[in-house]
PDB file of C-alpha atoms (C1' of nucleotides) in Angstrom:
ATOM      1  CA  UNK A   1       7.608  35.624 -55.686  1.00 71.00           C
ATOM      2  CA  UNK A   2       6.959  32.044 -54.844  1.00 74.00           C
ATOM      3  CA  UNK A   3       6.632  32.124 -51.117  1.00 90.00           C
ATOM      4  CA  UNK A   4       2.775  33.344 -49.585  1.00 95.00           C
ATOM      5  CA  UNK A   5       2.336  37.139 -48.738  1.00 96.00           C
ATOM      6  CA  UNK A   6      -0.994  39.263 -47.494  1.00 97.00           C
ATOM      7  CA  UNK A   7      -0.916  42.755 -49.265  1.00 97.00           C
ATOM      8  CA  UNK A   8      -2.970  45.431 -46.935  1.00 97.00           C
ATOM      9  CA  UNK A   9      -4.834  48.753 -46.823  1.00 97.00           C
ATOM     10  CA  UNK A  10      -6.276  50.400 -44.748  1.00 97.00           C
ATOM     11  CA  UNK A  11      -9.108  53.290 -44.664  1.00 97.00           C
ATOM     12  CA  UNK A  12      -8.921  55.700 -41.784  1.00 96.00           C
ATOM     13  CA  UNK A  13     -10.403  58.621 -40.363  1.00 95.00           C
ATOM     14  CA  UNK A  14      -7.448  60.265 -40.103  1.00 93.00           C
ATOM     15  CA  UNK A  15      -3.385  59.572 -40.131  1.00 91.00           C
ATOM     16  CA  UNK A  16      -2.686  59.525 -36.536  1.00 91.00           C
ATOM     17  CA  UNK A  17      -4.424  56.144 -34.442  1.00 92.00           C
ATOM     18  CA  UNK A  18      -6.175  56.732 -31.588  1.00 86.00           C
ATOM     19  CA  UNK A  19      -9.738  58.700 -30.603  1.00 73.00           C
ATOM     20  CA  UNK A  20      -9.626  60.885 -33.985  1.00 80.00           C
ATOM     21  CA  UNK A  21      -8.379  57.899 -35.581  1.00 92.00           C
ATOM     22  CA  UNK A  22      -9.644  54.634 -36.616  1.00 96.00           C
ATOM     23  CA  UNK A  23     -10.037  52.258 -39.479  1.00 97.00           C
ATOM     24  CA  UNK A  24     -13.144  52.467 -41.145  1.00 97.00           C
ATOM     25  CA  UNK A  25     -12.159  49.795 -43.963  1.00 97.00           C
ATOM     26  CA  UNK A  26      -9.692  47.222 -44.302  1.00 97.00           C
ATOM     27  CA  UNK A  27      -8.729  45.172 -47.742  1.00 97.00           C
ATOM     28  CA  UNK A  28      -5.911  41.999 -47.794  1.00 98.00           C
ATOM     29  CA  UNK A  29      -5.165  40.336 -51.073  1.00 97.00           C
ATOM     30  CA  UNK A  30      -3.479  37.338 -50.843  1.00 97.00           C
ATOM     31  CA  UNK A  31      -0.686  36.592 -53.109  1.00 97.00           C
ATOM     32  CA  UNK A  32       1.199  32.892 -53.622  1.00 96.00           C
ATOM     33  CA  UNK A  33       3.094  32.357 -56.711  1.00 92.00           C
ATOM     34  CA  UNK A  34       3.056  35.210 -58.142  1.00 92.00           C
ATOM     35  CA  UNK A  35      -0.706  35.434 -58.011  1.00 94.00           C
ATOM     36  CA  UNK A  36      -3.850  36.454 -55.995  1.00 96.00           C
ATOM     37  CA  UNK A  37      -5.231  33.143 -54.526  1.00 97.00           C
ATOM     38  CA  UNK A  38      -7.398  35.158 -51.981  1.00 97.00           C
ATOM     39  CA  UNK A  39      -9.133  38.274 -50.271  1.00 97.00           C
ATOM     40  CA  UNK A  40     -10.390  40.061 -47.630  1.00 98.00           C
ATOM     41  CA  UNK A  41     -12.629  43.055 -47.799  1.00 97.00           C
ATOM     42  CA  UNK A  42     -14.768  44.749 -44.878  1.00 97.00           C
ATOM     43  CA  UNK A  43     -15.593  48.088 -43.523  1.00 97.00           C
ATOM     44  CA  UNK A  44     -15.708  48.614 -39.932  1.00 97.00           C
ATOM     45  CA  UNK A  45     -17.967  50.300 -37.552  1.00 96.00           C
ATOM     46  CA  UNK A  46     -15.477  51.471 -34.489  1.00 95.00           C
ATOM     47  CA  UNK A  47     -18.072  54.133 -33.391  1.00 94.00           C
ATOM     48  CA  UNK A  48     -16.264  57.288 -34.686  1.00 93.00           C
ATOM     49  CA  UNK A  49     -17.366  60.021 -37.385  1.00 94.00           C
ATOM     50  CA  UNK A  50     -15.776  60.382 -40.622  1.00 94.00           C
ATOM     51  CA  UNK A  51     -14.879  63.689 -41.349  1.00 93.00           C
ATOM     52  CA  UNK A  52     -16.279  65.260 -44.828  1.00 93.00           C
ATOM     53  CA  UNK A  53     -12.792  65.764 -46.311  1.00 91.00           C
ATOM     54  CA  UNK A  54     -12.343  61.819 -45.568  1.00 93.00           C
ATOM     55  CA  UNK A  55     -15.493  60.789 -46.879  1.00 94.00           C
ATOM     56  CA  UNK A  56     -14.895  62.443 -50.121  1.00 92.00           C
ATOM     57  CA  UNK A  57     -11.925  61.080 -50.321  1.00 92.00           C
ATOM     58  CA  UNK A  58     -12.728  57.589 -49.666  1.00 93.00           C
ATOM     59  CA  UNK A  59     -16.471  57.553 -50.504  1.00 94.00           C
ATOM     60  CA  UNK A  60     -16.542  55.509 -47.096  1.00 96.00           C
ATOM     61  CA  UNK A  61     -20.019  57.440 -45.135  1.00 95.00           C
ATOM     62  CA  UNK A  62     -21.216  57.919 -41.936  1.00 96.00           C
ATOM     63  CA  UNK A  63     -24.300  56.128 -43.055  1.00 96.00           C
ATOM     64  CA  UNK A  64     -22.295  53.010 -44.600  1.00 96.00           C
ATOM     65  CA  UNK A  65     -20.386  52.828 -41.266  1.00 96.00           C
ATOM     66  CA  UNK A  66     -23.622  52.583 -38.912  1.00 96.00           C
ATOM     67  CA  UNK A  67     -24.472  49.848 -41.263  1.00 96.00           C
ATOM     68  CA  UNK A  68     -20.775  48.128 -40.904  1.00 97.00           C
ATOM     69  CA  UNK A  69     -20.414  45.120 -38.701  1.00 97.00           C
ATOM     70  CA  UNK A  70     -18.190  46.388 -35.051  1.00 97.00           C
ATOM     71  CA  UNK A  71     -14.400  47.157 -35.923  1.00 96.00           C
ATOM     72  CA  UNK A  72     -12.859  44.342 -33.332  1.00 96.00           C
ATOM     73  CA  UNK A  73     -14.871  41.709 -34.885  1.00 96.00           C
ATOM     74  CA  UNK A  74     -13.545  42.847 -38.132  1.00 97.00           C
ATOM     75  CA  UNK A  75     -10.111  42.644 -37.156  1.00 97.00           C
ATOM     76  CA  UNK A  76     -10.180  39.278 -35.485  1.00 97.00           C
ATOM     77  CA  UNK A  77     -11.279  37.991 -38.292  1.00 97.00           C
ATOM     78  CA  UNK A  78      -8.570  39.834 -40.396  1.00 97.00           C
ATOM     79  CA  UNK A  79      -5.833  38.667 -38.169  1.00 96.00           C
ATOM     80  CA  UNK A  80      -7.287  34.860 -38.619  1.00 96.00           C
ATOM     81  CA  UNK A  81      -7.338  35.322 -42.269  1.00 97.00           C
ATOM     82  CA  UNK A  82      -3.810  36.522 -42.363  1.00 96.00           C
ATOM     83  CA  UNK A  83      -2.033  34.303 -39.919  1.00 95.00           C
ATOM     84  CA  UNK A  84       1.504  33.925 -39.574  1.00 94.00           C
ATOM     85  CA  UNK A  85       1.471  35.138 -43.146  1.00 96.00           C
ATOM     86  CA  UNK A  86       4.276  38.162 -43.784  1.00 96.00           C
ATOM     87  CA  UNK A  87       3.047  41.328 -44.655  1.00 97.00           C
ATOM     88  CA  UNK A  88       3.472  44.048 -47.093  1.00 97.00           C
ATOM     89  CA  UNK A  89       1.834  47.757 -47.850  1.00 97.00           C
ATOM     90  CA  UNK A  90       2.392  50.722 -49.494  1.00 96.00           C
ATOM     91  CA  UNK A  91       4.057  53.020 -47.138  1.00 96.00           C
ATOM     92  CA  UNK A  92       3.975  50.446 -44.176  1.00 95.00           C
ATOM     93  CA  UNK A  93       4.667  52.480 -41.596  1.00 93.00           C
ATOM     94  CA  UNK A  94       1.166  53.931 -42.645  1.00 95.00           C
ATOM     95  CA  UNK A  95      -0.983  50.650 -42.657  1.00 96.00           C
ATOM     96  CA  UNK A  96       1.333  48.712 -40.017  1.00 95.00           C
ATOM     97  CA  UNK A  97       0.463  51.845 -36.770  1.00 93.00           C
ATOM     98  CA  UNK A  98      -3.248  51.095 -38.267  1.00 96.00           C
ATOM     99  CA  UNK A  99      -2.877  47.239 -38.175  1.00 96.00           C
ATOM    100  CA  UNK A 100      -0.765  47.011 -34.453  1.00 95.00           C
ATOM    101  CA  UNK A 101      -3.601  49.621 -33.397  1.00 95.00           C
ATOM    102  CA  UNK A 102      -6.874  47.947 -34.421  1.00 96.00           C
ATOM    103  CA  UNK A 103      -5.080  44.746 -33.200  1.00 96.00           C
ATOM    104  CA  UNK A 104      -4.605  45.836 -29.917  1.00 94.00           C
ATOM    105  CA  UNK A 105      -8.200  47.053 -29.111  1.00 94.00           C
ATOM    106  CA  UNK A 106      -9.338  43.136 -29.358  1.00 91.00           C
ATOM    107  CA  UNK A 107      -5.917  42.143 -27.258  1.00 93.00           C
ATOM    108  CA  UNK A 108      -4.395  40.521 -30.109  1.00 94.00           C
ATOM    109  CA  UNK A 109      -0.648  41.276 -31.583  1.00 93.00           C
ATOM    110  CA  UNK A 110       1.464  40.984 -34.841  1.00 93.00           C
ATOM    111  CA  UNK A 111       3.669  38.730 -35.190  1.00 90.00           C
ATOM    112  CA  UNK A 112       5.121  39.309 -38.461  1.00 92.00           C
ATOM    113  CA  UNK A 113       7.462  42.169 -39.930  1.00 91.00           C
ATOM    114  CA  UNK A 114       6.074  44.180 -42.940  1.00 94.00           C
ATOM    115  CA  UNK A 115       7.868  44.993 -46.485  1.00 95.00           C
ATOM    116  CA  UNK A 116       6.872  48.113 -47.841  1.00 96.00           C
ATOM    117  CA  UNK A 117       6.235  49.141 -51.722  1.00 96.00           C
ATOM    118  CA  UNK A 118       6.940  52.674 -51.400  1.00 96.00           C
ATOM    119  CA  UNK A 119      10.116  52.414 -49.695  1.00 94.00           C
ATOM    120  CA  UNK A 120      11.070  49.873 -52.789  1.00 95.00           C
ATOM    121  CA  UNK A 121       9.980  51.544 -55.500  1.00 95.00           C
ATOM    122  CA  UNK A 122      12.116  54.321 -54.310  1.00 94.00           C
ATOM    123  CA  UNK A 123      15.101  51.723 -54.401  1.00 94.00           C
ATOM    124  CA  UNK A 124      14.289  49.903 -57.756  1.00 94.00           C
ATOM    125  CA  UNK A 125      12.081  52.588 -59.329  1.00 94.00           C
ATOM    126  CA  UNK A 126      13.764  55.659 -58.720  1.00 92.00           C
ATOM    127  CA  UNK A 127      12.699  57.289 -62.172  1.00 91.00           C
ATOM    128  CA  UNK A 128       9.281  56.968 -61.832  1.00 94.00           C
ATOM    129  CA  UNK A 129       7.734  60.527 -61.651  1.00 93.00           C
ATOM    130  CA  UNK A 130       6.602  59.992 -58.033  1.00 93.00           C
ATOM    131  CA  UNK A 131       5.915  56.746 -55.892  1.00 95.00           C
ATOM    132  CA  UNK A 132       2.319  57.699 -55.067  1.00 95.00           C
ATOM    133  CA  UNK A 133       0.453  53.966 -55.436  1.00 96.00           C
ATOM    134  CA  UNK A 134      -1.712  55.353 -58.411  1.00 95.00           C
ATOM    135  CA  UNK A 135       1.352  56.979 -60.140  1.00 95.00           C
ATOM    136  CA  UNK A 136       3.293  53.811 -60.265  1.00 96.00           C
ATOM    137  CA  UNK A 137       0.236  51.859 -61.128  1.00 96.00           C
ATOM    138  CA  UNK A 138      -0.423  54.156 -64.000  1.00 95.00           C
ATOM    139  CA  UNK A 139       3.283  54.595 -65.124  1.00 95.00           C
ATOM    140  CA  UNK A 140       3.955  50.467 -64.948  1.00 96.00           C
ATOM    141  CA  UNK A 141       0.861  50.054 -66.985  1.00 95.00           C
ATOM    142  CA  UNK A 142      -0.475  47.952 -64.171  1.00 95.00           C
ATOM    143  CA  UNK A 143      -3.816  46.499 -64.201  1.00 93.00           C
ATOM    144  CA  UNK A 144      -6.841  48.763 -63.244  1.00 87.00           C
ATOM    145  CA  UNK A 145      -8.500  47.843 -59.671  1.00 87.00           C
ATOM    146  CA  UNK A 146     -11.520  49.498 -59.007  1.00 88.00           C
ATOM    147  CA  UNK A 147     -12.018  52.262 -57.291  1.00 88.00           C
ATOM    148  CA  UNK A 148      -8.798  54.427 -55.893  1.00 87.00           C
ATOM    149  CA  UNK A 149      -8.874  54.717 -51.847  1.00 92.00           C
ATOM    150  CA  UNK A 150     -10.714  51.938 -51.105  1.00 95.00           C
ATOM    151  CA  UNK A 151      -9.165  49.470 -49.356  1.00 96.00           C
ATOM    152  CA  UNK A 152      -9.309  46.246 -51.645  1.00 97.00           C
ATOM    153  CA  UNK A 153      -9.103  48.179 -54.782  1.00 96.00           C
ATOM    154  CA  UNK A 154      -5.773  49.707 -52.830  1.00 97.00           C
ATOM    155  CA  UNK A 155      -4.672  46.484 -51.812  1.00 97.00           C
ATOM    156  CA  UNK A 156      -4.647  44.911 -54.949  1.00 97.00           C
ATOM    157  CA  UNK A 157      -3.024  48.158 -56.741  1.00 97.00           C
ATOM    158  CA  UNK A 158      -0.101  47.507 -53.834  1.00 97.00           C
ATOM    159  CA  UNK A 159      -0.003  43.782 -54.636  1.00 97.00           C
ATOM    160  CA  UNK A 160       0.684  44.143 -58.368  1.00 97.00           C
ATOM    161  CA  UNK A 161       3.066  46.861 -57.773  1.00 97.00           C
ATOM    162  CA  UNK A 162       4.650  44.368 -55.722  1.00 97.00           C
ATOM    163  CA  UNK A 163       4.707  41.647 -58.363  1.00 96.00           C
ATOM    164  CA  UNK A 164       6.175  44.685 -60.414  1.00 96.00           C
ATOM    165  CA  UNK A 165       9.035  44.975 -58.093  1.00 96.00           C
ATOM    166  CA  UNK A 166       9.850  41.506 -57.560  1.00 95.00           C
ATOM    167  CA  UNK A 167      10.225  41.092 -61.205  1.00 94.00           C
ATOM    168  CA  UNK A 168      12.125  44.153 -61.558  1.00 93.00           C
ATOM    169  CA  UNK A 169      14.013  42.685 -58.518  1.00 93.00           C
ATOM    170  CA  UNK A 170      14.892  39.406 -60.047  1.00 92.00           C
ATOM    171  CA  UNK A 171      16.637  40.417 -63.079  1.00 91.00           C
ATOM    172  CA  UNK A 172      19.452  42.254 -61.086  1.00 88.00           C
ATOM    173  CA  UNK A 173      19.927  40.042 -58.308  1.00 88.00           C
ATOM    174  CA  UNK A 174      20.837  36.283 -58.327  1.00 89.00           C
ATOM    175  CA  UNK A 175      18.555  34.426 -55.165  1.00 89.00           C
ATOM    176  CA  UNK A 176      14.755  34.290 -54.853  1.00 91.00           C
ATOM    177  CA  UNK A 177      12.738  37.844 -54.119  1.00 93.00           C
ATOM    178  CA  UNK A 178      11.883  36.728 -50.637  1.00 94.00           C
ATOM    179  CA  UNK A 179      10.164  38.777 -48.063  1.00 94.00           C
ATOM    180  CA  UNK A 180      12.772  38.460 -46.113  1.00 94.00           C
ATOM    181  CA  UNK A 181      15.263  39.706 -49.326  1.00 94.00           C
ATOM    182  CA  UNK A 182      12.923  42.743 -49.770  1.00 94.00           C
ATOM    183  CA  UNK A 183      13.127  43.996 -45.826  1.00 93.00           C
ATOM    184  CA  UNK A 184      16.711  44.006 -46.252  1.00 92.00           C
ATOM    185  CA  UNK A 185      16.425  45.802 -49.398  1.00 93.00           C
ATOM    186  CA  UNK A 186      14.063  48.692 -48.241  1.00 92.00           C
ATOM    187  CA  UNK A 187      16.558  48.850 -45.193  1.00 90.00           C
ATOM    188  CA  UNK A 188      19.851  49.713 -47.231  1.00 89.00           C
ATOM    189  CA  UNK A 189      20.008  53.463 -48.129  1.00 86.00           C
ATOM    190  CA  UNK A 190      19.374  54.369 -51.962  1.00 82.00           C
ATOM    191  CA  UNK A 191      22.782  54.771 -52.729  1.00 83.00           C
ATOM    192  CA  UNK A 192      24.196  51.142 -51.598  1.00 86.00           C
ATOM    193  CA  UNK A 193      20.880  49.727 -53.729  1.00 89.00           C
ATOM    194  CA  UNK A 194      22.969  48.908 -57.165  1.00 88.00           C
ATOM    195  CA  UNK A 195      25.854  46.940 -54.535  1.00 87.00           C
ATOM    196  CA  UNK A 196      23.127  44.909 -53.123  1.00 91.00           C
ATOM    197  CA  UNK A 197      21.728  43.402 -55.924  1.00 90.00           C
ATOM    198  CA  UNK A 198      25.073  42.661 -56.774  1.00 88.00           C
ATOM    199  CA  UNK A 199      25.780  41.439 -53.824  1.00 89.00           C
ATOM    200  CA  UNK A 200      22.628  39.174 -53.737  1.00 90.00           C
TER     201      UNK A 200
ATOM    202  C1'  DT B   1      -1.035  78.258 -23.615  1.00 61.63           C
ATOM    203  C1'  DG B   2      -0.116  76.423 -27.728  1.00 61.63           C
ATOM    204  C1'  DC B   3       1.038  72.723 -29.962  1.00 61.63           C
ATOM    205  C1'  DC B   4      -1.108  69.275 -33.230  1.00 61.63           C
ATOM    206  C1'  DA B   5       2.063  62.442 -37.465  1.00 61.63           C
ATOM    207  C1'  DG B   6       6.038  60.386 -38.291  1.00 61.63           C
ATOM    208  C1'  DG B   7       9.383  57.749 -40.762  1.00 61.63           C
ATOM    209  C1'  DC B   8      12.133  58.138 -44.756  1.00 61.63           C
ATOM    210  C1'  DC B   9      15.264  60.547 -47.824  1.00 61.63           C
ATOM    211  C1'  DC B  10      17.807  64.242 -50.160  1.00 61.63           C
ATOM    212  C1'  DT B  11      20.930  68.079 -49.781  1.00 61.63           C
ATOM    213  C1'  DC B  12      22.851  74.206 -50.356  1.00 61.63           C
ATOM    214  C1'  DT B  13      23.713  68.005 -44.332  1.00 61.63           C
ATOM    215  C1'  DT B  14      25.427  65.661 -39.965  1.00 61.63           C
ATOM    216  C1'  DT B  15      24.930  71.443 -34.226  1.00 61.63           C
ATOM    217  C1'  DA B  16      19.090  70.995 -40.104  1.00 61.63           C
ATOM    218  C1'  DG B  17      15.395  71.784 -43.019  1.00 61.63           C
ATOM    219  C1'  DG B  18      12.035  70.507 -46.129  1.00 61.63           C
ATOM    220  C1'  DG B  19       9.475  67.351 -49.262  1.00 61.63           C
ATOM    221  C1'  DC B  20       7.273  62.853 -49.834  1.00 61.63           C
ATOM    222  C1'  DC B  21       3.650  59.419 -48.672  1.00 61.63           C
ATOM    223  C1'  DT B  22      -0.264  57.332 -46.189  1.00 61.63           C
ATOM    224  C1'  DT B  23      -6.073  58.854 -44.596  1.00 61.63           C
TER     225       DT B  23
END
DNA sequence: TGCCAGGCCCTCTTTAGGGCCTT
């Protein structure tokens, strides 16, 4: 992929936003030409608890959030560092609720449409065991990141996955893996997925 | 009072149900 893209993930209290749920973490990896040129790592302090089953999850504390600089603060700054740039996640609908949510408690908006790495390893990877981020990351012999569920570790598994894709994505179809060529892709059902890349 | 996510995708489907995936 030549064009720029910000890879996301979020950490969260919960799965639902709202009073039981906030972002307690955030991570962006920048990608352009095929490789990370920059990121963005912060947790965020938006004044809730973390529930024990979360915090052993994540390893993301009550005590590391007091210490955490004020969620809206975080996310301005997240939304400056991202930009007009398009946007991708593992499961998006996940991390883009999260994203138009945090967004909206400092009055600020996206403006750009997210692609989504689950949805498209379903479509181009459909005989990997599962499309769990660390199953794929494992089974693709990507590079280790760090820590699993945490957001930059998470955001760089996502991006390399992504880099998986495209390249998986390039040697069926004939144009450039675009953004814009992968949210048409994760919009066509499974079954029309071989015709597509024919097609494009 | 009782409920408690939701979008996607497959199939023993479409007047539906259940599993996956994210924290």
């Amino acid at each position: 992929m030549i064009e720029r893209v910000a890879v996301i993930d979020f950490e969260t209290t919960g799965i639902t936003p709202g009073r039981e749920g906030r972002a307690t973490e955030i991570g962006i990896v920048m990608l352009e030409g095929g490789v990370i040129v920059d990121r963005f790592q912060s947790l965020m302090n938006a004044g809730v608890r973390v529930p024990p089953m979360i915090e052993q999850l994540t390893g993301i504390s009550n005590a590391m959030l007091r210490a955490a600089p004020p969620a809206a603060g975080v996310m301005r700054d997240a939304a400056n560092f991202v930009g007009r740039t398009p946007l991708v996640a593992h499961n998006a609908s996940f991390d883009r609720k999260f994203w138009d949510f945090e967004l909206a408690q400092c009055d600020l908006a996206r403006t750009q449409d997210f692609a989504c790495t689950l949805l498209l390893s379903r479509r181009l990877l459909p005989q990997a065991p599962d499309h769990k981020l660390g199953t794929l990351t494992r089974w693709a012999a990507l590079p280790a990141t760090g820590r699993a569920h945490r957001a930059l570790a998470d955001a760089e598994m996502a991006a390399n996955l992504l880099l998986h894709l495209g390249q998986t994505m390039a040697r069926s179809c004939r144009q450039p893996v675009t953004h814009a060529l992968l949210c048409k892709l994760q919009a066509v059902t499974a079954a029309k997925v071989p015709q597509f890349l024919q097609q494009h």
